[in-house]
Coordinates of C-alpha atoms in Angstrom, one line a residue:
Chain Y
X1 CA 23.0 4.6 8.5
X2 CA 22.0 1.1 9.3
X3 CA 19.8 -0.7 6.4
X4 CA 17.0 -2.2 8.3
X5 CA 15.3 -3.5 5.3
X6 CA 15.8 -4.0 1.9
X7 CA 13.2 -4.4 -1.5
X8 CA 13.6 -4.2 -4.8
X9 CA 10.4 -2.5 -6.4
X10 CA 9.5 -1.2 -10.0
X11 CA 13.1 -1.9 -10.6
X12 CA 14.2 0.4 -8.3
X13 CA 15.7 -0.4 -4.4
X14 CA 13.6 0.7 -1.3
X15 CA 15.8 1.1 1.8
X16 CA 14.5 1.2 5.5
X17 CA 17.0 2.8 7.5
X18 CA 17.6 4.0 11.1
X19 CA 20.6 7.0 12.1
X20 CA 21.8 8.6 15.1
X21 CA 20.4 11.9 15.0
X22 CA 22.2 14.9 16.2
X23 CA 19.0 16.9 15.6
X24 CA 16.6 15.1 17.6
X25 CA 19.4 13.6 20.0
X26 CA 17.1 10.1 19.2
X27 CA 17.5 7.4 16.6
X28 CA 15.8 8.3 13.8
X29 CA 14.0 5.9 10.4
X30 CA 13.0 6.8 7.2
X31 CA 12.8 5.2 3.9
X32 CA 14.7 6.1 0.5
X33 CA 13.6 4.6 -3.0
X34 CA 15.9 5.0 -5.9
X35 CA 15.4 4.1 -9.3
X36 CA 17.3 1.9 -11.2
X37 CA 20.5 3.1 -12.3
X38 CA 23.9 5.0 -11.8
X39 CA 21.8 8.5 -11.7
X40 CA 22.3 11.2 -10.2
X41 CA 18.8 11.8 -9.2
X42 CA 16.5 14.3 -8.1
X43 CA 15.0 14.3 -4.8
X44 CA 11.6 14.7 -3.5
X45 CA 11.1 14.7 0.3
X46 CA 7.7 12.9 0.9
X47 CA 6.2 14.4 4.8
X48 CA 3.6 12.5 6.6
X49 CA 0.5 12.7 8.8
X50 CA -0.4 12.2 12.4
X51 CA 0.3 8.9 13.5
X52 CA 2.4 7.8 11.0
X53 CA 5.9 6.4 10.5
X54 CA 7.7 6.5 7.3
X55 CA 6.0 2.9 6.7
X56 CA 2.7 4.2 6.3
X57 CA 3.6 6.3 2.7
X58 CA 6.1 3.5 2.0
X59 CA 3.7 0.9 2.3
X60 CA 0.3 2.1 0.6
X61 CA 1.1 5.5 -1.2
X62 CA 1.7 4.0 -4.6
X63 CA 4.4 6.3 -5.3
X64 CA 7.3 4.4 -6.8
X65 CA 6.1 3.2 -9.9
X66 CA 5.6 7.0 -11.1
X67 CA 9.0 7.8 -9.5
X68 CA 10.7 5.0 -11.4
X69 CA 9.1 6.2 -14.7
X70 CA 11.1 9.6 -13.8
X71 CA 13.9 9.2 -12.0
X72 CA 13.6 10.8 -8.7
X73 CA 14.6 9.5 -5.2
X74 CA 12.0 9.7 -2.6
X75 CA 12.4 10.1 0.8
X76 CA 10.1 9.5 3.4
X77 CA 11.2 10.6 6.7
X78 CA 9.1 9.6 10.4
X79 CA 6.5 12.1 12.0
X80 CA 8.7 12.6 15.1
X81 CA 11.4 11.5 17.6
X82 CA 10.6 8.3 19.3
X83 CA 11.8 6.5 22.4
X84 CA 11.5 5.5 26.0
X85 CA 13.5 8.8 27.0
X86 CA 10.9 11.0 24.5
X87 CA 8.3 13.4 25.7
X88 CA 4.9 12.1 24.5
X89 CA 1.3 12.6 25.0
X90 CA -1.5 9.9 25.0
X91 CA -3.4 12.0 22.5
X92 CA -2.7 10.7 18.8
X93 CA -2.2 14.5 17.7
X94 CA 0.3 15.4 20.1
X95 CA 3.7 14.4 21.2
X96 CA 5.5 10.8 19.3
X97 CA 4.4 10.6 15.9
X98 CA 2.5 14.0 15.7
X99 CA 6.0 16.6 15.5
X100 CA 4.4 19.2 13.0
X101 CA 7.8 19.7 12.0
X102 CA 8.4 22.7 14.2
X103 CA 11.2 22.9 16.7
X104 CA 9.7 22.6 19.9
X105 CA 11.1 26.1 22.3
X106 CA 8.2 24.5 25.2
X107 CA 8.9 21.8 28.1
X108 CA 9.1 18.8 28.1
X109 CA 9.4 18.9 24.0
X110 CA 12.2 21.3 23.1
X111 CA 14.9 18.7 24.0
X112 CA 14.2 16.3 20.9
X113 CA 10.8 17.8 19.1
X114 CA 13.3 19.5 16.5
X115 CA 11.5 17.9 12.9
X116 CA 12.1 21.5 11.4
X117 CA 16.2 21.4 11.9
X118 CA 16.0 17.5 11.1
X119 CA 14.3 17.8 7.9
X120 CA 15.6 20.8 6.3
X121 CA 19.3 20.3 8.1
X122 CA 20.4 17.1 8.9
X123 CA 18.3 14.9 6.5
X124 CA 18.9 16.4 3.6
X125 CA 22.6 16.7 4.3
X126 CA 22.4 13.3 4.8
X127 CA 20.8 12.2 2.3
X128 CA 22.7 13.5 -0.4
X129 CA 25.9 12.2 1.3
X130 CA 24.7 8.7 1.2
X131 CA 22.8 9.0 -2.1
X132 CA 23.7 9.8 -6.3
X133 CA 21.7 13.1 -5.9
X134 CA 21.5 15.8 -8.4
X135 CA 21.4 18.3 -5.7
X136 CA 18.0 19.3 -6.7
X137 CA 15.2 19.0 -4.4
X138 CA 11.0 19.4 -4.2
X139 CA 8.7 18.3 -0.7
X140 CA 5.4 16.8 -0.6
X141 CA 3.3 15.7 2.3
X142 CA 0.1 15.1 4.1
X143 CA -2.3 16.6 6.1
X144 CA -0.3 17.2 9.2
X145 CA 3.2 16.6 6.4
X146 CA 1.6 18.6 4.2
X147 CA 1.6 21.7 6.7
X148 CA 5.4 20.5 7.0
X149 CA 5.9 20.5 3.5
X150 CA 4.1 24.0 3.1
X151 CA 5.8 25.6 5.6
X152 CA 9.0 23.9 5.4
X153 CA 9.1 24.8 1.6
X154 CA 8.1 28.4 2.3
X155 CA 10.7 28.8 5.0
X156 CA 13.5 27.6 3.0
X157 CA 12.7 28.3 -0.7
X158 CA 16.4 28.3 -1.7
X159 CA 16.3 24.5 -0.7
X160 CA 13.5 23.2 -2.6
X161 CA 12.3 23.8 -6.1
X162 CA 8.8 22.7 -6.3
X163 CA 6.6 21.8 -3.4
X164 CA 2.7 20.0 -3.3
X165 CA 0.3 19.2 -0.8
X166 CA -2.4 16.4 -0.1
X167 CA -5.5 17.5 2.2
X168 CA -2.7 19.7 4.1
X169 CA -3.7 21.3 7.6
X170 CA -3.6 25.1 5.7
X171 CA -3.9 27.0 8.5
X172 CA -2.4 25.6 12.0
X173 CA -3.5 29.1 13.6
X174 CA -6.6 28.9 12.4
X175 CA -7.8 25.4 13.4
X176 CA -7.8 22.8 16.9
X177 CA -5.1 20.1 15.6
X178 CA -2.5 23.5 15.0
X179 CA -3.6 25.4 18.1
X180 CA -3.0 22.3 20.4
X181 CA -0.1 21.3 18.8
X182 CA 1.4 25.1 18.4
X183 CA 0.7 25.9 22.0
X184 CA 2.2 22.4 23.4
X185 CA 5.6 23.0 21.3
X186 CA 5.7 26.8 20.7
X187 CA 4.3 28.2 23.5
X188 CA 1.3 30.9 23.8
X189 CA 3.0 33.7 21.8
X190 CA 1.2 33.8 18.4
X191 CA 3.6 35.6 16.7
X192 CA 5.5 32.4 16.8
X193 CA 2.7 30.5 15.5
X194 CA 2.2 32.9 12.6
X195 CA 6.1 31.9 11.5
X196 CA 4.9 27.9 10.8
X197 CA 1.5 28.9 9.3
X198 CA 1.3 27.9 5.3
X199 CA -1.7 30.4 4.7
X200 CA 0.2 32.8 6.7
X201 CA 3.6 32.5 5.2
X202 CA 1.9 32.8 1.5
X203 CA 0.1 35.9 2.3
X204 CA 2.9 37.6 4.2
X205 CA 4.8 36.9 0.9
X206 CA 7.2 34.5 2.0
X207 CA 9.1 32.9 -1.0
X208 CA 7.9 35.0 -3.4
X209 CA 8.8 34.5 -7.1
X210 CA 10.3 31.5 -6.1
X211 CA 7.5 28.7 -6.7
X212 CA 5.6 29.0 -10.2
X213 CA 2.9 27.1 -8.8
X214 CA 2.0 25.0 -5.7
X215 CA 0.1 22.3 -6.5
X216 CA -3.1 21.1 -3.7
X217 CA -5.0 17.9 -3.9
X218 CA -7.8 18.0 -1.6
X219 CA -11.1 15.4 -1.4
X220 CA -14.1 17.1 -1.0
X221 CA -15.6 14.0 1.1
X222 CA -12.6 14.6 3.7
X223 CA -13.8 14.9 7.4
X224 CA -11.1 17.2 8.2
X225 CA -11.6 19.2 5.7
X226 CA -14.0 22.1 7.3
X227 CA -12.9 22.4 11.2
X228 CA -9.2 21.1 10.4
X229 CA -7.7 21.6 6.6
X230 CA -9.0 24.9 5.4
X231 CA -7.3 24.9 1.8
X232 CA -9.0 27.6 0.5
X233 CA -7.6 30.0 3.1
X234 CA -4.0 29.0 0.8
X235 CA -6.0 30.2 -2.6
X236 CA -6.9 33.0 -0.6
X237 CA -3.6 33.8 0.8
X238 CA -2.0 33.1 -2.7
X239 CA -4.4 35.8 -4.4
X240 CA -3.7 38.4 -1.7
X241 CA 0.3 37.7 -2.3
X242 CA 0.2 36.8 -6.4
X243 CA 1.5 33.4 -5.3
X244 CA -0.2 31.2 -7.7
X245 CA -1.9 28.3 -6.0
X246 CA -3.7 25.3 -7.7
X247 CA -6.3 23.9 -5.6
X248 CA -8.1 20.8 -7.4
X249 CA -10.8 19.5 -5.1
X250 CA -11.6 15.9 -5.8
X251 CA -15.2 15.2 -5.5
X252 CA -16.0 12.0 -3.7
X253 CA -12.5 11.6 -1.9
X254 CA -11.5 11.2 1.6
X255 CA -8.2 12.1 3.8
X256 CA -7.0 8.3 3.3
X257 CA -3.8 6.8 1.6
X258 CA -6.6 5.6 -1.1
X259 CA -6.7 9.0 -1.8
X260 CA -3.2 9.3 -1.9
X261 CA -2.5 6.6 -4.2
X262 CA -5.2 8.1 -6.9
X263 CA -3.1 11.3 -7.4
X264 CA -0.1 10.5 -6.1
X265 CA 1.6 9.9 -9.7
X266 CA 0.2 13.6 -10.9
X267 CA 2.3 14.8 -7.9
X268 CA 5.8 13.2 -8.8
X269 CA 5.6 14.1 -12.6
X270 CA 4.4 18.0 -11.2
X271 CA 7.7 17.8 -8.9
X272 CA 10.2 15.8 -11.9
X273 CA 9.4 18.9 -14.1
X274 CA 10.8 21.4 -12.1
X275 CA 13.6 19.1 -10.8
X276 CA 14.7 18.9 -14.5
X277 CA 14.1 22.2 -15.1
Chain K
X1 CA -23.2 -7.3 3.4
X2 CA -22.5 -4.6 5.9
X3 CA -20.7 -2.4 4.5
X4 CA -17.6 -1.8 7.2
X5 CA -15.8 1.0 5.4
X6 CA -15.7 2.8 1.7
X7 CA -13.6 4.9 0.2
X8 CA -13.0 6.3 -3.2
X9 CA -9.9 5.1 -5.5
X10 CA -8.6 6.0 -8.7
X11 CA -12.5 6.8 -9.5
X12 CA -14.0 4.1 -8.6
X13 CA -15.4 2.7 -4.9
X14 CA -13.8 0.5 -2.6
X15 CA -16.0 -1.3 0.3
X16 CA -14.5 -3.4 3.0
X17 CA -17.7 -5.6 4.0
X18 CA -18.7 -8.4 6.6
X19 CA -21.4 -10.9 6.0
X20 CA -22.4 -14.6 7.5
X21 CA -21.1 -17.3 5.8
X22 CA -23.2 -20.3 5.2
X23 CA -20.1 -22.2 4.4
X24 CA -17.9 -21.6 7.1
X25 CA -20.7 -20.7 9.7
X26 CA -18.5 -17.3 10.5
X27 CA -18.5 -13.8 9.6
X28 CA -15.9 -13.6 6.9
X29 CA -14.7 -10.4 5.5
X30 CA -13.3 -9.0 2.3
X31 CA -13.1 -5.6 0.0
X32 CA -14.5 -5.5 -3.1
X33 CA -13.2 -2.4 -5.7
X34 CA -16.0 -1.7 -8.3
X35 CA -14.9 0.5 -11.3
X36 CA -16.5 4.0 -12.0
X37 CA -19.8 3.7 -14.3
X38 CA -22.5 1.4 -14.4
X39 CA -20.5 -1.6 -15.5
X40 CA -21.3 -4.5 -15.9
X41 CA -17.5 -5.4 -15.1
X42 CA -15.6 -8.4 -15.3
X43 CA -14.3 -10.2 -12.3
X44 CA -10.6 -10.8 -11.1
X45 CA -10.5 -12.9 -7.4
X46 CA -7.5 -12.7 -5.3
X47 CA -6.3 -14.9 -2.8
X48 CA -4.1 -13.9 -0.3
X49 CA -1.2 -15.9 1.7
X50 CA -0.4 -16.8 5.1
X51 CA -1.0 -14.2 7.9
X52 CA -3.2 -11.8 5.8
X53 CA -6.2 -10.8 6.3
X54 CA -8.2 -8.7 2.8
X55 CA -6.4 -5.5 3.9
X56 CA -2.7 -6.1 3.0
X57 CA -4.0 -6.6 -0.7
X58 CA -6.0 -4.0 -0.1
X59 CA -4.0 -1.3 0.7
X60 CA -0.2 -2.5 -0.5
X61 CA -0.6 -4.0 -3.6
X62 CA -1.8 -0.7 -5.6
X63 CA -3.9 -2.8 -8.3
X64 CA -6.5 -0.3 -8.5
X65 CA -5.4 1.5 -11.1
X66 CA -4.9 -0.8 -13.1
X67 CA -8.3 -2.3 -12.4
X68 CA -10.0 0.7 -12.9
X69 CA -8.0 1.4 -16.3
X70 CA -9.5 -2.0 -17.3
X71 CA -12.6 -1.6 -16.5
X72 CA -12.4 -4.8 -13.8
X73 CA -13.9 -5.3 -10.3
X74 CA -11.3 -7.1 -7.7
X75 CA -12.3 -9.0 -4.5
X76 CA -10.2 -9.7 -2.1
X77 CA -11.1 -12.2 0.8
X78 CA -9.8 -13.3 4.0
X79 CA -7.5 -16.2 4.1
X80 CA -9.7 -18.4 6.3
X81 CA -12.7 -18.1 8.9
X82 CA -11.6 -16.4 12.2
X83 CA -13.0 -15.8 15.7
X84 CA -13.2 -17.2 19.1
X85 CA -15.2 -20.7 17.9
X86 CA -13.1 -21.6 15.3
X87 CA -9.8 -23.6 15.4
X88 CA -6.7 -22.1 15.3
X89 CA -3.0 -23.3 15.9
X90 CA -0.2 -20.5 17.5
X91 CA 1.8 -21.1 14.7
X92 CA 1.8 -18.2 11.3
X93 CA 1.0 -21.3 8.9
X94 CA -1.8 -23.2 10.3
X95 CA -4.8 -22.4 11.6
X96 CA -6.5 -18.6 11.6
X97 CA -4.9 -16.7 8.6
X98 CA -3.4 -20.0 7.2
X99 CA -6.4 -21.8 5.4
X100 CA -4.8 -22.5 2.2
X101 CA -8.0 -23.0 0.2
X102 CA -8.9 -26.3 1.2
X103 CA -12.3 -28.1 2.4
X104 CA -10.9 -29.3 5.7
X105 CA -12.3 -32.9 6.6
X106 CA -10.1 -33.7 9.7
X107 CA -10.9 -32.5 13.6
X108 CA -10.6 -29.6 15.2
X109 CA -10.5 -27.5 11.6
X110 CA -13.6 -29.4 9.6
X111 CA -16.4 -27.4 10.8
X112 CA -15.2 -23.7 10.0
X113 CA -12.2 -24.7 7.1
X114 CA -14.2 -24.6 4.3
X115 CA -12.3 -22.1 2.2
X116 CA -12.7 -24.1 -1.0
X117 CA -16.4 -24.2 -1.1
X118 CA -16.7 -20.6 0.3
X119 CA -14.4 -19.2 -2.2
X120 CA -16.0 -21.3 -5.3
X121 CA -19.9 -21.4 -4.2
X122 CA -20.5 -19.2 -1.9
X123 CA -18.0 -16.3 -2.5
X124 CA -18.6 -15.8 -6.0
X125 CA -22.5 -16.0 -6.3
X126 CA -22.3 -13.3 -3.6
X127 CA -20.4 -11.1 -5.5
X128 CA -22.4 -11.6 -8.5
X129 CA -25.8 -11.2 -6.9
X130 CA -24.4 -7.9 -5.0
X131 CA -22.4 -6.1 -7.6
X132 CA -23.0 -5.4 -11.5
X133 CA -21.1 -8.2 -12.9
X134 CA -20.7 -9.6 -16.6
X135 CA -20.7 -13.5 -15.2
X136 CA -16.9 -13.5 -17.0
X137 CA -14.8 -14.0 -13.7
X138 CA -10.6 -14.7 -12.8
X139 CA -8.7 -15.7 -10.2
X140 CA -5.3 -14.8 -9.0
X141 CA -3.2 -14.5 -5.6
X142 CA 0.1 -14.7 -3.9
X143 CA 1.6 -17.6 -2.0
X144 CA -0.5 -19.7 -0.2
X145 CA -3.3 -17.3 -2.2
X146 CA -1.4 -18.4 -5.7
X147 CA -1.5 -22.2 -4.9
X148 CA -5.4 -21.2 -4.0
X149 CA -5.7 -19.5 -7.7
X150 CA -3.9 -22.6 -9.4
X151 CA -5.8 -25.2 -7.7
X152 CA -9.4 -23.6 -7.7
X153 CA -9.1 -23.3 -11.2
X154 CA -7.6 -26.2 -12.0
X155 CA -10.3 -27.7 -10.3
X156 CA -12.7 -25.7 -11.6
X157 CA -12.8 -24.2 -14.6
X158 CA -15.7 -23.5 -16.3
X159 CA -15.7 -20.7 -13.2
X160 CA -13.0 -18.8 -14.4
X161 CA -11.9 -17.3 -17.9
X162 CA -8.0 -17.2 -16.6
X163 CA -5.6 -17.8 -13.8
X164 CA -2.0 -16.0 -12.7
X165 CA -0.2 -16.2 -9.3
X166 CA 2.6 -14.6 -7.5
X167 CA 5.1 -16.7 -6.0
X168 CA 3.0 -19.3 -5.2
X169 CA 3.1 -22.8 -3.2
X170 CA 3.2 -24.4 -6.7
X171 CA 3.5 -28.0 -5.0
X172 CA 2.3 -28.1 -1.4
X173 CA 2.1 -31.6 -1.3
X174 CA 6.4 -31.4 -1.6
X175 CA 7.6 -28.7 0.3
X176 CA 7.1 -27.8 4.4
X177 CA 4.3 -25.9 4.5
X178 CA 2.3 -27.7 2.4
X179 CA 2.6 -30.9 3.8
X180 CA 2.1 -29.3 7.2
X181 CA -1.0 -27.8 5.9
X182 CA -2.5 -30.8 4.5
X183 CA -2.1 -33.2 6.9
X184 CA -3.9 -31.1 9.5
X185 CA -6.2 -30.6 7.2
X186 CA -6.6 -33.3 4.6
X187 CA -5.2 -36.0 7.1
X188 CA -2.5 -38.3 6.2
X189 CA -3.8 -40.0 2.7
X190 CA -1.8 -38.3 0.2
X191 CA -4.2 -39.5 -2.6
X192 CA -6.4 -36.7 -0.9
X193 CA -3.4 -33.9 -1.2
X194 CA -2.8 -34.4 -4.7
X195 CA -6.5 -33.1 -5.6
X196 CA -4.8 -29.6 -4.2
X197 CA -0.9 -29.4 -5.6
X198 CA -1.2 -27.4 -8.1
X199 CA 1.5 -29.0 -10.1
X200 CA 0.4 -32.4 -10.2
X201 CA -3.2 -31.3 -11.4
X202 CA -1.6 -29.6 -14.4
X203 CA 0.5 -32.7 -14.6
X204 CA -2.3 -35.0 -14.7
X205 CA -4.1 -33.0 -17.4
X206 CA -7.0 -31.0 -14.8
X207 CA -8.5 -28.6 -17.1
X208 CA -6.9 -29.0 -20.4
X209 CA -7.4 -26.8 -23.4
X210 CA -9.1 -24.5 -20.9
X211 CA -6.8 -22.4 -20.3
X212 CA -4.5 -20.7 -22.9
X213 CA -2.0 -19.5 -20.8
X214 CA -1.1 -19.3 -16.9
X215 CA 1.1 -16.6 -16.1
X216 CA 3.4 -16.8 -12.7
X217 CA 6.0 -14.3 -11.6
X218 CA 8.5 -14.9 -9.3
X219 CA 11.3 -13.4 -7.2
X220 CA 14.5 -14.9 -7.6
X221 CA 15.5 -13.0 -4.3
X222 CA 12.7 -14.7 -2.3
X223 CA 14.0 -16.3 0.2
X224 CA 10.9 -19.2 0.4
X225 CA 11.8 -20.2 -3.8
X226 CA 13.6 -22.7 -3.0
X227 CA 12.4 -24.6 0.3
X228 CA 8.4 -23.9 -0.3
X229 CA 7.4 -22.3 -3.5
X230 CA 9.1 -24.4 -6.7
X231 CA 7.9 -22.7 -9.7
X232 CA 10.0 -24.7 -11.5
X233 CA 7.5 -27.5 -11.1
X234 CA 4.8 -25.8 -12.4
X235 CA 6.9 -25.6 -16.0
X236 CA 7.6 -29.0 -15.9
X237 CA 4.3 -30.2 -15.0
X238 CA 3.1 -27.8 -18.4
X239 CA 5.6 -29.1 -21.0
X240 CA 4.7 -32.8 -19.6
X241 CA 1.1 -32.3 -19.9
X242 CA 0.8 -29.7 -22.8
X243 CA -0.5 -26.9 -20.4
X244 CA 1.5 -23.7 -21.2
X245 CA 2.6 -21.9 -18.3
X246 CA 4.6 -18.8 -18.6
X247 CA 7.3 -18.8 -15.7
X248 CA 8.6 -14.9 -15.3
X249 CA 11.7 -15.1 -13.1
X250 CA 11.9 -11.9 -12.1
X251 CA 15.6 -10.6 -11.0
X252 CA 16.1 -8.7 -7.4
X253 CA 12.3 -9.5 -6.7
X254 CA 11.4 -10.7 -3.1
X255 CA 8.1 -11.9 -1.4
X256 CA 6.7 -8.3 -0.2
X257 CA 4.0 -6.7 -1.6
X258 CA 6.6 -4.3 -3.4
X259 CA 7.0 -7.5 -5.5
X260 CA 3.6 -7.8 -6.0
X261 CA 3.0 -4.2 -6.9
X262 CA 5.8 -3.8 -9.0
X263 CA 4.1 -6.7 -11.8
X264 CA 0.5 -6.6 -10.6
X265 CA -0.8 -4.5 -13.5
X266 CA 0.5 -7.0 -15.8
X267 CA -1.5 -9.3 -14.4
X268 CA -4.3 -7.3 -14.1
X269 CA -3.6 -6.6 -18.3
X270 CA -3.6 -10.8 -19.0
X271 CA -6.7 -11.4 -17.4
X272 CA -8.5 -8.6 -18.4
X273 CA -8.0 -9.5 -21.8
X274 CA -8.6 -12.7 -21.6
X275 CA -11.9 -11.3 -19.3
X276 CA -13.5 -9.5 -22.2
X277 CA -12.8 -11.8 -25.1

């Protein structure tokens, strides 16, 4: 991996770095705090939204001062593959910098749109073979990452052992950013939809037992939240399935990093529980 | 003020807002953070340094939690008047971006460079006529925005209860940018310059017994120490003229904001106790 750029924060070292991936067949960047020290550490895989790069979280999230206090690496991965020889849309919810994390199976995206085998194969792989990791691992994300986190957690339970949400899109099926983005890269098949679907997933019982609790921050002044996010519809699912879902709407708070940064410290002490577990 | 955007923050409101400056006959910008509850709060001003505008405070410096743990309002302004009738010079350190807190008296930048008065006239009766305010008001900022902190309230302090910076232009009247600066500014007298180097106001005795303590941190991987910033003249200036000045040399530390928000709620801790004395 080459080290783009290097800071020291909250005593810890922030790397921005860009590999050759064999997922994507592009160069891909992400960042990696670690805290001070020898370790080994815990890992929590941060996900983000539409439009954004791993700068984005890196930049105004907030996160490391809680992740120094408890130890844990944080990685924050880009939204997509990215290049002159990358499919891409002029839309900002489709195509470069809007991969839901799915593996594209539709023209002209399947060649490189593979976040899902990135993330859960080749980054994490990499990261603790570059990296003092305990071996131990949790995701976060949001809105758009927090659908990847959701579904990328519930898909692969024996990878991760806590997983949280900000403002996440619950329901891709169920709402225009998922259904555009789901019939661009998946095709029109919903069955295949229903597979990458976070309410979907809980209620069908996927990863039961596994997760003690998934942990949802959602602001009730979000404009997303009606036509796009749809939390409740996890709650829901998670009552139908005895998966137990905590849902804490935050009165007053909108889908920006601001709201991020407010609850982002509650997030890395719910995930550095269960990583010391 | 138009109010240009608002969110919600660790519990309390943050408005990004335009008005028409009488002092530098331009709309200027900033963002104001107002703790939750009726206040009145306390005041902290921060000055920001070349090539920012309010927002890279705004959103990469995460002091709002502090701030709202102290019960303390922040405003951030722009760093100097902008648009398509006022001066500006291609260069990142003059010009648009780059107006280092000085009353400019020399052509093209004396009409609209009037950051001094804006900041200590204009500026601050806004913010007291606008928000619920105690009167009790500080001032801190990075780079060109700490030599702005150092000089405005060396200059005047019965505005301001306490004063910090971060890596600032401690002596712009002996390293590049300064002297740049000021001479497009201030033209070429140097008697003029020496009103606005932080250093040799403390040096001459500006301000005495007024302030208690002036706390500075610094990066000692910041690769502008040496060259442009010279904290070290800031001590010596202190133990020559009896001004205390505590110098924190911070190890690893470079000029980003992760700097910045790695020590920002200590600074936000000094001058909100010294605020509410």
């Amino acid at each position: 991996m080459d080290v783009l750029k290097q800071h020291q924060v909250h005593g810890g070292t922030l790397k921005y770095l860009r590999h050759d991936s064999v997922s994507t067949g592009t160069s891909m960047t992400l960042s990696v705090f670690t805290p001070a020290g020898e370790g080994p550490f815990p890992v929590l895989i941060w996900l983000s939204g539409l439009t954004c790069t791993e700068d984005n979280f890196t930049t105004k999230a907030g996160a490391y001062r809680a992740a120094a206090e408890h130890g844990v690496i944080i990685v924050a991965p880009d939204t997509s593959p990215r290049g002159e020889g990358v499919a891409d849309d002029p839309a900002y919810d489709l195509g470069q910098g809007a991969g839901f994390y799915v593996d594209a199976t539709q023209g002209p995206w399947a060649p490189h749109f593979r976040m899902e085998t990135y993330v859960v194969e080749e980054l994490i792989a990499l990261i603790d073979a570059e990296f003092p990791t305990t071996g131990a691992r949790s995701i976060s994300g949001h809105s758009m990452g927090g659908h990847g986190a959701l579904t990328l957690a519930l898909r692969h339970p024996e990878l991760f052992r806590s997983v949280s949400a900000f403002a996440p899109i619950a329901s891709p099926t169920r709402c225009p950013w998922g259904e555009k983005a789901f019939t661009a890269y998946l095709g029109a098949d919903r069955a295949e939809w229903a597979k990458h679907d976070a309410a979907l997933l809980i209620e069908g019982g996927a990863a039961k037992g596994h997760f003690d609790d998934i942990l949802i921050d959602q602001g009730d002044a979000d404009g997303f939240l009606v036509e796009q996010l749809k939390p409740e519809l996890l709650t829901a699912a998670g009552e139908t399935a005895g998966q137990k879902v905590t849902l804490r709407m935050q009165p007053g708070y909108d889908h920006s990093y601001f709201f991020m940064a407010s609850f982002i410290a509650d997030h890395v002490a719910f995930h550095a529980e269960r990583l010391k577990r």
